[in-house]
XYZ file of C-alpha atoms in Angstrom:
453
model
C 10.085 -19.861 -15.244
C 8.601 -19.303 -18.737
C 9.423 -15.916 -20.835
C 12.293 -17.366 -22.702
C 16.003 -16.228 -22.402
C 14.868 -12.857 -21.880
C 14.522 -13.657 -18.279
C 18.192 -14.295 -17.877
C 19.439 -10.741 -18.868
C 21.395 -9.303 -16.001
C 22.436 -6.036 -15.252
C 25.941 -6.394 -15.923
C 24.984 -6.126 -19.735
C 25.464 -2.634 -19.134
C 28.799 -1.385 -20.521
C 30.093 1.220 -18.160
C 29.418 2.854 -14.660
C 28.189 6.121 -16.723
C 25.717 4.018 -18.450
C 24.757 2.524 -15.006
C 24.370 5.847 -13.467
C 22.198 7.202 -16.485
C 19.970 3.999 -16.514
C 19.229 4.715 -12.651
C 18.638 8.328 -13.024
C 16.857 9.025 -16.064
C 13.846 6.907 -15.019
C 13.439 9.067 -11.937
C 13.873 12.196 -14.092
C 11.072 11.400 -15.823
C 8.935 10.803 -12.693
C 10.182 13.763 -11.165
C 9.123 15.881 -14.324
C 5.471 14.237 -14.220
C 5.471 15.110 -10.506
C 6.624 19.008 -10.978
C 3.824 19.270 -13.934
C 0.971 17.716 -11.514
C 2.493 20.269 -8.780
C 2.236 23.331 -10.940
C -1.252 22.304 -12.261
C -2.486 22.089 -8.897
C -0.733 25.083 -7.238
C -3.386 27.078 -5.715
C -1.932 30.446 -6.922
C -1.971 29.318 -10.343
C -5.249 27.277 -10.295
C -4.656 25.839 -13.877
C -6.670 22.687 -12.744
C -9.216 22.545 -9.776
C -8.354 20.151 -7.123
C -11.845 18.298 -7.881
C -10.113 17.352 -11.230
C -7.583 15.474 -9.482
C -9.924 13.644 -7.242
C -11.633 12.392 -10.340
C -8.444 11.595 -11.681
C -7.676 9.461 -8.518
C -11.141 7.678 -9.066
C -10.196 6.815 -12.773
C -6.610 5.435 -11.629
C -8.280 3.443 -8.884
C -11.337 2.028 -10.633
C -10.217 2.092 -14.369
C -6.336 2.626 -15.341
C -4.548 0.424 -12.648
C -7.121 -2.591 -12.957
C -6.639 -2.248 -16.860
C -2.760 -2.314 -16.428
C -2.820 -5.237 -13.819
C -5.301 -7.033 -16.076
C -3.229 -7.092 -19.494
C 0.042 -7.390 -18.045
C -0.420 -9.985 -15.340
C -2.709 -11.948 -17.466
C -0.132 -12.207 -20.333
C 2.728 -13.196 -17.970
C 1.175 -15.540 -15.419
C 1.269 -19.283 -15.726
C 1.003 -22.200 -13.283
C 4.675 -22.311 -13.013
C 5.361 -18.783 -12.443
C 2.521 -18.818 -9.753
C 4.608 -21.071 -7.759
C 7.941 -19.748 -8.818
C 6.972 -16.241 -7.400
C 6.237 -17.307 -3.945
C 8.971 -15.260 -2.236
C 7.382 -11.976 -3.357
C 4.450 -12.121 -0.598
C 7.005 -13.411 2.042
C 9.290 -10.343 1.052
C 6.350 -8.095 1.847
C 5.533 -9.735 4.973
C 9.603 -9.577 6.040
C 9.872 -5.821 4.795
C 6.836 -4.905 6.925
C 7.714 -6.819 9.962
C 11.445 -5.341 9.781
C 9.822 -1.698 9.299
C 7.688 -2.198 12.430
C 10.541 -3.068 14.430
C 12.401 0.098 13.275
C 9.372 1.817 14.138
C 9.328 0.460 17.546
C 13.007 1.747 17.781
C 12.011 5.153 16.774
C 9.497 5.405 19.276
C 12.000 4.357 21.909
C 14.783 6.734 20.761
C 12.645 9.730 19.647
C 9.926 9.439 22.262
C 6.875 10.856 20.354
C 3.593 11.852 22.340
C 2.480 8.652 23.761
C -0.923 8.765 21.636
C 1.251 8.411 18.453
C 3.258 5.352 19.379
C 1.112 2.988 17.370
C 0.993 5.375 14.562
C 4.756 6.000 14.483
C 5.351 2.154 14.204
C 2.593 1.807 11.368
C 4.039 4.732 9.252
C 7.407 3.064 9.392
C 6.274 -0.426 9.076
C 3.991 -0.159 5.902
C 5.571 1.020 2.569
C 3.866 1.728 -0.997
C 3.912 -1.652 -2.583
C 1.557 -0.819 -5.504
C 1.196 2.397 -7.402
C 4.630 4.013 -6.685
C 6.910 0.782 -7.442
C 4.782 0.340 -10.656
C 5.323 3.942 -11.596
C 9.156 3.433 -10.953
C 9.307 0.299 -12.891
C 7.217 1.435 -15.656
C 9.668 4.569 -16.026
C 12.844 2.295 -15.906
C 11.233 -0.027 -18.502
C 10.116 2.752 -20.750
C 13.395 2.715 -22.802
C 14.399 0.493 -25.473
C 17.912 -0.178 -23.589
C 16.705 -0.851 -20.156
C 18.980 -3.418 -18.410
C 16.036 -5.814 -17.836
C 15.056 -6.842 -21.457
C 12.363 -6.745 -23.704
C 9.590 -8.201 -21.325
C 10.473 -5.646 -18.759
C 6.999 -4.015 -18.365
C 5.054 -6.943 -18.370
C 7.179 -8.889 -15.729
C 7.534 -5.810 -13.720
C 3.581 -5.374 -13.360
C 3.180 -9.216 -12.773
C 5.770 -9.250 -9.897
C 4.211 -6.236 -8.223
C 0.493 -7.076 -8.751
C 0.498 -10.669 -8.282
C 1.251 -11.298 -4.612
C 2.678 -8.248 -3.099
C -0.661 -6.256 -3.605
C -2.737 -8.705 -2.319
C -0.723 -9.135 0.831
C -0.352 -5.479 1.454
C -4.056 -4.812 1.233
C -4.976 -7.703 3.547
C -2.573 -6.368 6.170
C -3.975 -2.690 5.616
C -7.628 -3.775 6.035
C -6.944 -5.689 8.829
C -3.913 -5.111 11.000
C -3.330 -1.468 9.952
C -7.262 -0.783 10.417
C -7.091 -1.784 13.922
C -3.701 -0.333 14.843
C -4.827 3.031 13.746
C -7.976 3.244 16.083
C -8.111 6.185 18.391
C -5.991 5.330 21.583
C -8.590 4.658 24.631
C -7.261 6.788 27.145
C -7.314 9.930 24.943
C -10.588 9.012 23.333
C -12.391 8.889 26.850
C -11.438 12.508 27.459
C -13.878 13.540 24.802
C -16.196 10.568 24.779
C -17.388 11.161 28.522
C -19.411 14.244 27.516
C -21.971 14.774 24.598
C -20.266 13.470 21.525
C -20.633 16.079 18.594
C -20.886 14.469 15.364
C -19.338 16.239 12.340
C -21.694 16.791 9.647
C -19.653 16.700 6.277
C -21.204 17.637 2.839
C -21.536 14.576 0.351
C -19.106 16.158 -1.918
C -16.482 17.556 0.127
C -13.829 18.798 -2.181
C -11.460 20.419 0.914
C -10.771 16.810 1.947
C -7.075 16.425 1.264
C -6.060 14.762 -1.833
C -4.123 12.184 -0.093
C -6.974 10.764 1.846
C -8.633 9.711 -1.578
C -5.577 9.101 -3.513
C -5.621 5.366 -3.250
C -9.142 4.976 -1.690
C -11.540 7.200 -3.456
C -14.959 7.220 -1.851
C -13.469 6.691 1.670
C -16.331 8.764 3.267
C -18.832 6.059 2.258
C -17.032 3.401 4.206
C -17.513 4.779 7.512
C -19.190 2.511 10.201
C -20.754 3.244 13.730
C -17.317 2.175 15.308
C -14.747 3.378 12.586
C -13.689 6.397 14.588
C -13.816 5.012 18.244
C -11.331 2.700 20.089
C -13.591 -0.289 19.586
C -11.140 -3.110 20.357
C -9.842 -1.424 23.380
C -13.390 -1.035 24.737
C -14.247 -4.669 23.870
C -11.318 -6.134 25.653
C -11.075 -3.964 28.357
C -14.697 -5.063 29.368
C -12.863 -8.101 30.453
C -10.985 -6.224 33.246
C -13.986 -4.799 34.714
C -14.538 -1.473 32.700
C -18.351 -0.426 33.173
C -20.777 -1.696 30.565
C -21.741 1.805 29.518
C -18.179 2.268 28.085
C -18.340 -0.650 25.869
C -20.387 -1.524 22.862
C -23.508 -3.459 23.192
C -22.619 -7.189 22.718
C -25.925 -8.544 23.528
C -26.743 -11.752 21.473
C -29.353 -11.336 18.742
C -33.075 -12.830 19.063
C -32.396 -15.694 16.673
C -29.878 -17.327 19.262
C -32.122 -16.420 22.555
C -33.456 -19.327 24.345
C -34.732 -19.927 28.072
C -31.604 -18.565 29.397
C -29.752 -16.375 26.781
C -26.856 -15.207 28.782
C -26.113 -18.646 30.387
C -26.460 -20.489 27.092
C -24.162 -17.764 25.287
C -21.633 -18.125 28.243
C -21.469 -22.025 27.644
C -21.435 -22.096 23.917
C -18.866 -19.174 23.516
C -16.389 -18.057 26.045
C -16.392 -14.160 26.778
C -12.956 -13.641 25.054
C -14.012 -15.795 21.810
C -17.074 -13.758 21.727
C -15.115 -10.562 21.757
C -12.778 -11.898 19.214
C -15.718 -12.512 17.120
C -17.266 -9.185 17.599
C -13.774 -7.482 16.417
C -13.588 -9.918 13.415
C -17.007 -8.855 12.525
C -16.091 -5.123 12.610
C -12.820 -5.658 10.415
C -13.490 -4.179 6.931
C -12.156 -7.471 5.148
C -14.695 -6.825 2.436
C -12.867 -4.041 1.186
C -10.084 -6.031 -0.275
C -12.209 -7.063 -3.237
C -11.854 -3.704 -4.841
C -11.187 -2.865 -8.743
C -7.248 -3.437 -8.714
C -7.422 -6.761 -6.785
C -10.548 -7.969 -8.708
C -8.630 -7.377 -11.899
C -5.337 -9.332 -10.519
C -7.987 -12.371 -9.617
C -9.313 -12.336 -13.053
C -5.974 -12.229 -14.630
C -4.656 -14.987 -12.539
C -7.740 -17.205 -13.640
C -7.671 -16.354 -17.016
C -3.675 -16.572 -17.519
C -3.506 -19.857 -15.465
C -5.997 -21.813 -17.956
C -4.424 -22.100 -21.402
C -7.728 -22.161 -23.351
C -8.984 -18.955 -21.565
C -5.372 -17.243 -21.988
C -5.612 -18.165 -25.845
C -8.957 -16.757 -26.021
C -7.904 -13.224 -24.698
C -4.211 -12.585 -24.927
C -3.036 -14.233 -28.067
C -2.070 -12.070 -31.078
C -4.887 -13.694 -33.083
C -7.318 -14.171 -30.282
C -11.081 -13.365 -30.590
C -10.745 -10.789 -27.753
C -7.582 -9.432 -28.611
C -9.255 -5.987 -29.756
C -10.484 -5.892 -26.126
C -7.229 -6.704 -24.666
C -5.638 -3.670 -26.808
C -8.266 -1.531 -25.601
C -7.533 -2.125 -21.958
C -3.814 -1.612 -22.616
C -4.395 1.751 -24.018
C -6.213 2.629 -20.818
C -3.580 1.106 -18.490
C -0.963 3.192 -20.295
C -2.551 6.241 -18.397
C -1.858 4.716 -15.065
C 1.967 5.939 -14.427
C 1.426 9.573 -15.870
C -1.831 9.939 -13.634
C -0.231 8.405 -10.484
C 2.545 10.943 -10.550
C 0.393 13.889 -11.257
C -1.840 13.029 -8.325
C 1.406 12.711 -6.586
C 2.229 16.313 -7.536
C -1.100 17.530 -6.632
C -0.840 16.104 -3.381
C 2.711 17.763 -2.678
C 0.991 21.132 -4.022
C -1.233 20.846 -0.937
C 1.808 21.180 1.388
C 2.275 19.479 4.742
C -0.341 19.798 7.195
C 0.300 21.061 10.944
C 1.594 18.094 12.980
C 2.041 17.748 16.729
C 4.078 14.594 16.044
C 7.355 16.432 16.656
C 10.440 17.179 14.512
C 12.613 14.467 15.953
C 9.978 11.823 15.552
C 9.334 12.869 11.937
C 12.793 12.723 11.044
C 13.188 9.382 12.900
C 10.553 7.931 10.652
C 11.975 9.251 7.475
C 15.556 8.120 8.453
C 14.181 4.608 9.405
C 11.887 4.084 6.559
C 14.034 5.815 3.696
C 17.664 5.100 4.528
C 17.852 2.234 7.213
C 15.245 -0.095 5.957
C 16.733 -0.307 2.339
C 20.294 -1.343 3.640
C 18.396 -4.272 5.715
C 16.588 -5.191 2.663
C 19.876 -5.626 0.680
C 20.926 -8.012 3.237
C 17.598 -10.090 3.199
C 17.657 -10.301 -0.556
C 21.350 -11.488 -0.474
C 20.527 -14.164 2.168
C 17.419 -15.186 0.246
C 19.732 -15.652 -2.790
C 22.176 -17.586 -0.872
C 19.345 -19.906 0.243
C 18.031 -20.256 -3.424
C 14.647 -18.885 -2.505
C 14.831 -16.542 -5.576
C 14.093 -17.068 -9.332
C 17.397 -17.943 -10.964
C 19.211 -15.307 -13.041
C 16.192 -12.912 -12.979
C 17.588 -9.388 -12.118
C 14.093 -8.027 -12.472
C 12.697 -10.294 -9.688
C 15.485 -9.061 -7.278
C 14.936 -5.436 -8.205
C 11.223 -5.754 -7.228
C 12.029 -7.321 -3.914
C 14.806 -4.484 -3.369
C 12.387 -1.887 -4.269
C 9.833 -3.318 -1.652
C 12.246 -1.969 1.106
C 12.862 1.316 -0.597
C 9.428 3.168 -1.140
C 7.978 5.639 1.275
C 4.779 4.959 3.360
C 1.752 3.869 1.504
C -0.537 6.832 0.710
C -3.439 4.496 1.701
C -2.281 5.028 5.533
C -3.551 8.569 5.225
C -7.111 7.250 4.121
C -7.021 4.949 7.177
C -6.145 7.906 9.425
C -8.779 9.707 8.213
C -11.464 6.730 8.300
C -10.312 5.989 11.879
C -10.227 9.763 12.873
C -6.585 9.197 14.300
C -3.749 11.448 13.414
C -5.009 12.628 10.312
C -2.871 15.741 10.201
C 0.122 13.814 11.447
C -0.332 11.338 8.672
C -0.537 14.057 5.997
C 2.614 15.767 7.299
C 4.625 12.525 7.346
C 3.482 11.519 3.994
C 4.287 14.845 2.331
C 7.890 14.955 3.646
C 8.504 11.228 3.101
C 7.911 11.563 -0.555
C 9.826 14.725 -0.860
C 12.866 12.938 0.505
C 12.167 9.794 -1.418
C 12.902 11.602 -4.486
C 16.611 11.642 -3.344
C 16.627 8.246 -1.357
C 15.230 6.510 -4.346
C 17.629 7.907 -6.816
C 20.526 7.018 -4.326
C 19.392 3.369 -3.651
C 18.357 2.524 -7.299
C 22.059 3.465 -8.304
C 23.340 1.363 -5.612
C 20.960 -1.684 -6.550
C 21.894 -1.337 -10.427
C 25.561 -1.683 -9.190
C 24.988 -4.451 -6.863
C 22.358 -6.695 -8.894
C 25.009 -8.697 -10.825
C 26.549 -10.136 -7.479
C 23.084 -11.027 -5.916
């Protein structure tokens, strides 16, 4: 891996356990200070800054600050060799998600939430924040001259987080999570049999919880005809004899009609295949290409071609002024994200019918148990030579993927699907409150064990 001898710097360069503790705690204190400032600014009693301002700030992070940060840091760090060397990062995202979902299933078995929240419990335990929060933590860790990861700390941390892990997480959210979060069929039918009342929402609804748009601004424009219905359940239950009135219209289009449309379609495409195709068409995979992922794709293309990279990222490059401008904008990402988090916490938790036992179970599984499993996975992977040799930052990023609370984007998906919206708000609130302590604990642990991994 390119980057010179800096990559080989290890955490054991720290001189004492006191410095070890300080290096772990100080970055989190910085983030906590930013979060408290956001909480005070958004406090409804003080009303220093209106909520609409935080919504605008979240849109700036999503569409400008984060893409600028990803493009400048990833484009400068990426090479074809690195692209191949870092293959374990997306694999680790898949492993951490799978382990989290297994823990979520155990929470369902042990804590017995209301049956309609079984899938919700698994999703909220399994899918962590692999984007904004890790970037904020790593940015704070690197924001000191004596950080344990060397002078290229910031560039490499952004590259590790944004190159593969963000892509894998986004693909999972807009495919698996999107369909797992659809309203349960048996509970939806109770209100679906009668006349369905469509809620009329104003175009600029500033009363919408901040967490809904914190990582997906403009979500209200993404709703489709089936986004708030148990679409998959109705499609596949039709195989078992559910009446045609309860399933979406799956008739073929006029273009494919012939002398006998139904018989031709039956011969050309089996019923199960047809239903899979319809579900695939309703999967919002097009939302993957959003500003942050587009920025990472451009960075990969430009950074992997030496001629293009020299034209943009070299110190004397013709477009160096443009790159410097993007760096200035990217520098606003970390403080903005933490201010938004403070604004989200200022709103407080919504009422939840999930139950205290299940809420505690999700928090314990996600924030305390999963990181322990992550230590074992990363240590085993190192023994199998899956990791970049002598790169403490690489291992720290892998460990951090097991340590973050649930992705705030899950709140947006819950709102889009109309499923467990209040419960998602409550879980995200309490997880982020307790994550302030669990992150502090595990970052200290990680800094102590990194020399031995």
